[in-house]
Amino acid sequence: RADLSCADLSCADLCSSDLRSAYLSSADLSSANLSSADLSLANLSSANLSSAYFGNAYLSLANLSSAYLSSAELSSAYLSRANLSNAKLSRTNLSKNNLKRSIANLSRAYLSIAYLRSANLSSAYLHGADLSFINVTGTIFSDEHGVVQWDENTNWQGIRGIGNAIGVPKALKQKLKQLYLEQQPWLHQ
């Protein structure tokens, strides 16, 4: 098990690397190429992964809590049971990412302005996540495998594309309608 905590690996080409169970906590992997890398069970907590490329990377059971993933490319990464709690995912591309049955933990994650178009969020945990101003056109919120989970602390402010999302639970539709009306006070007059 490699201990690369606090290592500076920015811009590194780690394509197809075997980093299973590696300890990369607080490492700088900004702009690194991690395509097809195996990061299963890796500890990437508090790591700087901004602008990193994770094409076809395996991140199952990886700890990405409090990681900085701004502008990272995660659209084809395998995130099964990954812990993304408190992660910063602004401007991150999660489009077409299939979190179905993966039970990804996105609780308290900062997803503001993230790209979630056509992502499958069924079974994802979004408790306390900041989803403000994201576009969810084509995003799947529920299917035969599960329903997205959220709570009263999930921030949906300014969400776009919900009318073109798939399987939006009735309770979420009601919540978003309520938020919309609160943001449009002239509609109450």
PDB file of C-alpha atoms in Angstrom:
ATOM      1  CA  ARG A   1       0.000   0.000   0.000  1.00  0.00           C
ATOM      2  CA  ALA A   2       1.682   3.158  -1.239  1.00  0.00           C
ATOM      3  CA  ASP A   3       1.826   6.176   1.084  1.00  0.00           C
ATOM      4  CA  LEU A   4       1.843   9.246  -1.127  1.00  0.00           C
ATOM      5  CA  SER A   5       0.127  11.587   1.299  1.00  0.00           C
ATOM      6  CA  CYS A   6       0.972  15.240   0.666  1.00  0.00           C
ATOM      7  CA  ALA A   7       2.927  14.271  -2.487  1.00  0.00           C
ATOM      8  CA  ASP A   8       3.070  16.725  -5.396  1.00  0.00           C
ATOM      9  CA  LEU A   9       1.858  14.740  -8.379  1.00  0.00           C
ATOM     10  CA  SER A  10       0.332  17.647 -10.254  1.00  0.00           C
ATOM     11  CA  CYS A  11       0.223  17.108 -14.027  1.00  0.00           C
ATOM     12  CA  ALA A  12       1.487  13.525 -13.547  1.00  0.00           C
ATOM     13  CA  ASP A  13       0.578  10.887 -16.114  1.00  0.00           C
ATOM     14  CA  LEU A  14      -0.758   8.048 -13.979  1.00  0.00           C
ATOM     15  CA  CYS A  15      -2.791   6.488 -16.785  1.00  0.00           C
ATOM     16  CA  SER A  16      -3.588   2.815 -16.047  1.00  0.00           C
ATOM     17  CA  SER A  17      -1.701   2.941 -12.726  1.00  0.00           C
ATOM     18  CA  ASP A  18      -2.496   0.470  -9.984  1.00  0.00           C
ATOM     19  CA  LEU A  19      -3.121   2.685  -6.973  1.00  0.00           C
ATOM     20  CA  ARG A  20      -5.496   0.354  -5.130  1.00  0.00           C
ATOM     21  CA  SER A  21      -5.589   1.149  -1.425  1.00  0.00           C
ATOM     22  CA  ALA A  22      -2.986   3.914  -1.905  1.00  0.00           C
ATOM     23  CA  TYR A  23      -2.824   6.618   0.741  1.00  0.00           C
ATOM     24  CA  LEU A  24      -3.035   9.897  -1.207  1.00  0.00           C
ATOM     25  CA  SER A  25      -4.589  12.066   1.475  1.00  0.00           C
ATOM     26  CA  SER A  26      -3.787  15.767   0.914  1.00  0.00           C
ATOM     27  CA  ALA A  27      -1.764  14.938  -2.213  1.00  0.00           C
ATOM     28  CA  ASP A  28      -1.687  17.397  -5.135  1.00  0.00           C
ATOM     29  CA  LEU A  29      -2.975  15.565  -8.205  1.00  0.00           C
ATOM     30  CA  SER A  30      -4.255  18.656  -9.971  1.00  0.00           C
ATOM     31  CA  SER A  31      -4.376  18.243 -13.763  1.00  0.00           C
ATOM     32  CA  ALA A  32      -3.148  14.649 -13.422  1.00  0.00           C
ATOM     33  CA  ASN A  33      -4.115  12.027 -15.986  1.00  0.00           C
ATOM     34  CA  LEU A  34      -5.705   9.197 -14.021  1.00  0.00           C
ATOM     35  CA  SER A  35      -7.532   7.602 -16.939  1.00  0.00           C
ATOM     36  CA  SER A  36      -8.075   3.869 -16.461  1.00  0.00           C
ATOM     37  CA  ALA A  37      -6.226   4.022 -13.132  1.00  0.00           C
ATOM     38  CA  ASP A  38      -7.385   1.684 -10.383  1.00  0.00           C
ATOM     39  CA  LEU A  39      -7.964   3.804  -7.276  1.00  0.00           C
ATOM     40  CA  SER A  40     -10.298   1.336  -5.572  1.00  0.00           C
ATOM     41  CA  LEU A  41     -10.167   1.709  -1.797  1.00  0.00           C
ATOM     42  CA  ALA A  42      -7.680   4.599  -2.147  1.00  0.00           C
ATOM     43  CA  ASN A  43      -7.692   7.366   0.440  1.00  0.00           C
ATOM     44  CA  LEU A  44      -7.871  10.660  -1.482  1.00  0.00           C
ATOM     45  CA  SER A  45      -9.362  12.666   1.366  1.00  0.00           C
ATOM     46  CA  SER A  46      -8.501  16.367   1.171  1.00  0.00           C
ATOM     47  CA  ALA A  47      -6.525  15.776  -2.036  1.00  0.00           C
ATOM     48  CA  ASN A  48      -6.318  18.466  -4.721  1.00  0.00           C
ATOM     49  CA  LEU A  49      -7.804  16.785  -7.794  1.00  0.00           C
ATOM     50  CA  SER A  50      -8.797  19.937  -9.648  1.00  0.00           C
ATOM     51  CA  SER A  51      -8.832  19.536 -13.431  1.00  0.00           C
ATOM     52  CA  ALA A  52      -7.775  15.886 -13.088  1.00  0.00           C
ATOM     53  CA  TYR A  53      -8.908  13.460 -15.774  1.00  0.00           C
ATOM     54  CA  PHE A  54     -10.546  10.248 -14.501  1.00  0.00           C
ATOM     55  CA  GLY A  55     -11.708   8.672 -17.789  1.00  0.00           C
ATOM     56  CA  ASN A  56     -12.639   5.036 -17.040  1.00  0.00           C
ATOM     57  CA  ALA A  57     -10.850   5.224 -13.678  1.00  0.00           C
ATOM     58  CA  TYR A  58     -11.987   2.879 -10.906  1.00  0.00           C
ATOM     59  CA  LEU A  59     -12.828   4.749  -7.707  1.00  0.00           C
ATOM     60  CA  SER A  60     -15.035   2.151  -6.059  1.00  0.00           C
ATOM     61  CA  LEU A  61     -14.968   2.449  -2.266  1.00  0.00           C
ATOM     62  CA  ALA A  62     -12.458   5.306  -2.578  1.00  0.00           C
ATOM     63  CA  ASN A  63     -12.437   7.967   0.123  1.00  0.00           C
ATOM     64  CA  LEU A  64     -12.735  11.347  -1.621  1.00  0.00           C
ATOM     65  CA  SER A  65     -14.133  13.151   1.398  1.00  0.00           C
ATOM     66  CA  SER A  66     -13.212  16.846   1.470  1.00  0.00           C
ATOM     67  CA  ALA A  67     -11.319  16.437  -1.818  1.00  0.00           C
ATOM     68  CA  TYR A  68     -11.083  19.401  -4.174  1.00  0.00           C
ATOM     69  CA  LEU A  69     -12.413  18.173  -7.536  1.00  0.00           C
ATOM     70  CA  SER A  70     -13.240  21.489  -9.181  1.00  0.00           C
ATOM     71  CA  SER A  71     -13.299  21.127 -13.004  1.00  0.00           C
ATOM     72  CA  ALA A  72     -12.363  17.430 -12.797  1.00  0.00           C
ATOM     73  CA  GLU A  73     -13.529  15.055 -15.533  1.00  0.00           C
ATOM     74  CA  LEU A  74     -15.487  12.244 -13.860  1.00  0.00           C
ATOM     75  CA  SER A  75     -18.052  11.526 -16.575  1.00  0.00           C
ATOM     76  CA  SER A  76     -16.904   7.959 -17.186  1.00  0.00           C
ATOM     77  CA  ALA A  77     -15.337   7.154 -13.797  1.00  0.00           C
ATOM     78  CA  TYR A  78     -16.635   4.232 -11.742  1.00  0.00           C
ATOM     79  CA  LEU A  79     -17.740   5.695  -8.406  1.00  0.00           C
ATOM     80  CA  SER A  80     -19.417   2.693  -6.805  1.00  0.00           C
ATOM     81  CA  ARG A  81     -19.744   3.355  -3.065  1.00  0.00           C
ATOM     82  CA  ALA A  82     -17.220   6.183  -3.252  1.00  0.00           C
ATOM     83  CA  ASN A  83     -17.315   8.656  -0.392  1.00  0.00           C
ATOM     84  CA  LEU A  84     -17.565  12.187  -1.801  1.00  0.00           C
ATOM     85  CA  SER A  85     -18.899  13.773   1.372  1.00  0.00           C
ATOM     86  CA  ASN A  86     -17.776  17.394   1.794  1.00  0.00           C
ATOM     87  CA  ALA A  87     -16.010  17.223  -1.589  1.00  0.00           C
ATOM     88  CA  LYS A  88     -15.837  20.371  -3.713  1.00  0.00           C
ATOM     89  CA  LEU A  89     -17.183  19.452  -7.169  1.00  0.00           C
ATOM     90  CA  SER A  90     -17.926  22.839  -8.718  1.00  0.00           C
ATOM     91  CA  ARG A  91     -17.638  22.797 -12.516  1.00  0.00           C
ATOM     92  CA  THR A  92     -16.941  19.044 -12.352  1.00  0.00           C
ATOM     93  CA  ASN A  93     -18.230  16.926 -15.224  1.00  0.00           C
ATOM     94  CA  LEU A  94     -20.368  14.066 -13.926  1.00  0.00           C
ATOM     95  CA  SER A  95     -22.489  13.902 -17.082  1.00  0.00           C
ATOM     96  CA  LYS A  96     -23.579  10.439 -18.123  1.00  0.00           C
ATOM     97  CA  ASN A  97     -22.008   9.068 -14.940  1.00  0.00           C
ATOM     98  CA  ASN A  98     -23.947   6.074 -13.782  1.00  0.00           C
ATOM     99  CA  LEU A  99     -24.316   6.226 -10.014  1.00  0.00           C
ATOM    100  CA  LYS A 100     -27.176   3.711 -10.228  1.00  0.00           C
ATOM    101  CA  ARG A 101     -26.670   0.964  -7.662  1.00  0.00           C
ATOM    102  CA  SER A 102     -23.387   2.601  -6.758  1.00  0.00           C
ATOM    103  CA  ILE A 103     -24.764   4.232  -3.613  1.00  0.00           C
ATOM    104  CA  ALA A 104     -22.301   7.108  -3.938  1.00  0.00           C
ATOM    105  CA  ASN A 105     -22.146   9.298  -0.850  1.00  0.00           C
ATOM    106  CA  LEU A 106     -22.397  12.919  -1.981  1.00  0.00           C
ATOM    107  CA  SER A 107     -23.612  14.191   1.382  1.00  0.00           C
ATOM    108  CA  ARG A 108     -22.523  17.777   2.076  1.00  0.00           C
ATOM    109  CA  ALA A 109     -20.713  17.808  -1.288  1.00  0.00           C
ATOM    110  CA  TYR A 110     -20.411  21.151  -3.053  1.00  0.00           C
ATOM    111  CA  LEU A 111     -21.790  20.514  -6.551  1.00  0.00           C
ATOM    112  CA  SER A 112     -22.659  24.087  -7.459  1.00  0.00           C
ATOM    113  CA  ILE A 113     -22.393  24.617 -11.220  1.00  0.00           C
ATOM    114  CA  ALA A 114     -21.337  20.978 -11.682  1.00  0.00           C
ATOM    115  CA  TYR A 115     -22.271  19.364 -14.979  1.00  0.00           C
ATOM    116  CA  LEU A 116     -24.777  16.593 -14.239  1.00  0.00           C
ATOM    117  CA  ARG A 117     -26.518  16.377 -17.610  1.00  0.00           C
ATOM    118  CA  SER A 118     -27.772  12.806 -18.164  1.00  0.00           C
ATOM    119  CA  ALA A 119     -26.118  11.542 -14.962  1.00  0.00           C
ATOM    120  CA  ASN A 120     -27.860   8.740 -13.088  1.00  0.00           C
ATOM    121  CA  LEU A 121     -28.331   9.820  -9.482  1.00  0.00           C
ATOM    122  CA  SER A 122     -30.727   7.069  -8.448  1.00  0.00           C
ATOM    123  CA  SER A 123     -29.448   5.665  -5.143  1.00  0.00           C
ATOM    124  CA  ALA A 124     -27.087   8.636  -4.573  1.00  0.00           C
ATOM    125  CA  TYR A 125     -27.068  10.295  -1.136  1.00  0.00           C
ATOM    126  CA  LEU A 126     -27.328  14.083  -1.415  1.00  0.00           C
ATOM    127  CA  HIS A 127     -27.930  14.954   2.233  1.00  0.00           C
ATOM    128  CA  GLY A 128     -26.782  18.546   2.779  1.00  0.00           C
ATOM    129  CA  ALA A 129     -25.244  18.743  -0.713  1.00  0.00           C
ATOM    130  CA  ASP A 130     -25.064  22.090  -2.487  1.00  0.00           C
ATOM    131  CA  LEU A 131     -26.642  21.595  -5.915  1.00  0.00           C
ATOM    132  CA  SER A 132     -27.229  25.273  -6.577  1.00  0.00           C
ATOM    133  CA  PHE A 133     -27.380  26.382 -10.204  1.00  0.00           C
ATOM    134  CA  ILE A 134     -26.726  22.964 -11.729  1.00  0.00           C
ATOM    135  CA  ASN A 135     -28.357  21.764 -14.927  1.00  0.00           C
ATOM    136  CA  VAL A 136     -30.047  18.400 -14.479  1.00  0.00           C
ATOM    137  CA  THR A 137     -31.471  17.998 -17.988  1.00  0.00           C
ATOM    138  CA  GLY A 138     -31.750  14.267 -18.644  1.00  0.00           C
ATOM    139  CA  THR A 139     -30.541  13.388 -15.144  1.00  0.00           C
ATOM    140  CA  ILE A 140     -32.159  10.265 -13.696  1.00  0.00           C
ATOM    141  CA  PHE A 141     -33.398  10.731 -10.131  1.00  0.00           C
ATOM    142  CA  SER A 142     -35.113   7.370  -9.705  1.00  0.00           C
ATOM    143  CA  ASP A 143     -35.419   4.082 -11.526  1.00  0.00           C
ATOM    144  CA  GLU A 144     -36.066   0.440 -10.737  1.00  0.00           C
ATOM    145  CA  HIS A 145     -32.895   0.304  -8.596  1.00  0.00           C
ATOM    146  CA  GLY A 146     -33.528   3.211  -6.271  1.00  0.00           C
ATOM    147  CA  VAL A 147     -34.422   6.809  -5.608  1.00  0.00           C
ATOM    148  CA  VAL A 148     -32.073   9.704  -4.947  1.00  0.00           C
ATOM    149  CA  GLN A 149     -31.929  10.615  -1.238  1.00  0.00           C
ATOM    150  CA  TRP A 150     -31.849  14.215   0.009  1.00  0.00           C
ATOM    151  CA  ASP A 151     -32.809  16.143   3.116  1.00  0.00           C
ATOM    152  CA  GLU A 152     -33.886  19.626   4.200  1.00  0.00           C
ATOM    153  CA  ASN A 153     -30.258  20.798   4.070  1.00  0.00           C
ATOM    154  CA  THR A 154     -29.812  19.954   0.378  1.00  0.00           C
ATOM    155  CA  ASN A 155     -29.498  23.231  -1.548  1.00  0.00           C
ATOM    156  CA  TRP A 156     -31.527  23.197  -4.781  1.00  0.00           C
ATOM    157  CA  GLN A 157     -31.427  26.963  -5.393  1.00  0.00           C
ATOM    158  CA  GLY A 158     -31.411  27.930  -9.072  1.00  0.00           C
ATOM    159  CA  ILE A 159     -31.510  24.331 -10.331  1.00  0.00           C
ATOM    160  CA  ARG A 160     -32.207  24.140 -14.073  1.00  0.00           C
ATOM    161  CA  GLY A 161     -33.580  21.457 -16.371  1.00  0.00           C
ATOM    162  CA  ILE A 162     -35.732  19.707 -13.757  1.00  0.00           C
ATOM    163  CA  GLY A 163     -38.619  19.606 -16.247  1.00  0.00           C
ATOM    164  CA  ASN A 164     -36.429  17.484 -18.520  1.00  0.00           C
ATOM    165  CA  ALA A 165     -35.101  15.235 -15.757  1.00  0.00           C
ATOM    166  CA  ILE A 166     -36.219  11.616 -15.440  1.00  0.00           C
ATOM    167  CA  GLY A 167     -37.969  10.017 -12.476  1.00  0.00           C
ATOM    168  CA  VAL A 168     -38.081  13.127 -10.282  1.00  0.00           C
ATOM    169  CA  PRO A 169     -39.815  12.029  -7.056  1.00  0.00           C
ATOM    170  CA  LYS A 170     -43.088  13.809  -6.285  1.00  0.00           C
ATOM    171  CA  ALA A 171     -41.739  15.137  -2.972  1.00  0.00           C
ATOM    172  CA  LEU A 172     -38.751  16.674  -4.774  1.00  0.00           C
ATOM    173  CA  LYS A 173     -41.015  18.292  -7.369  1.00  0.00           C
ATOM    174  CA  GLN A 174     -43.035  19.821  -4.522  1.00  0.00           C
ATOM    175  CA  LYS A 175     -39.864  21.027  -2.786  1.00  0.00           C
ATOM    176  CA  LEU A 176     -38.582  22.663  -5.985  1.00  0.00           C
ATOM    177  CA  LYS A 177     -41.955  24.283  -6.677  1.00  0.00           C
ATOM    178  CA  GLN A 178     -41.943  25.693  -3.138  1.00  0.00           C
ATOM    179  CA  LEU A 179     -38.401  27.045  -3.614  1.00  0.00           C
ATOM    180  CA  TYR A 180     -39.376  28.613  -6.932  1.00  0.00           C
ATOM    181  CA  LEU A 181     -42.346  30.388  -5.368  1.00  0.00           C
ATOM    182  CA  GLU A 182     -40.195  31.625  -2.480  1.00  0.00           C
ATOM    183  CA  GLN A 183     -37.720  33.087  -4.986  1.00  0.00           C
ATOM    184  CA  GLN A 184     -40.536  34.798  -6.940  1.00  0.00           C
ATOM    185  CA  PRO A 185     -42.309  36.889  -4.259  1.00  0.00           C
ATOM    186  CA  TRP A 186     -44.348  38.832  -6.843  1.00  0.00           C
ATOM    187  CA  LEU A 187     -46.213  35.605  -7.679  1.00  0.00           C
ATOM    188  CA  HIS A 188     -47.805  35.678  -4.199  1.00  0.00           C
ATOM    189  CA  GLN A 189     -49.428  39.065  -4.743  1.00  0.00           C
TER     190      GLN A 189
END
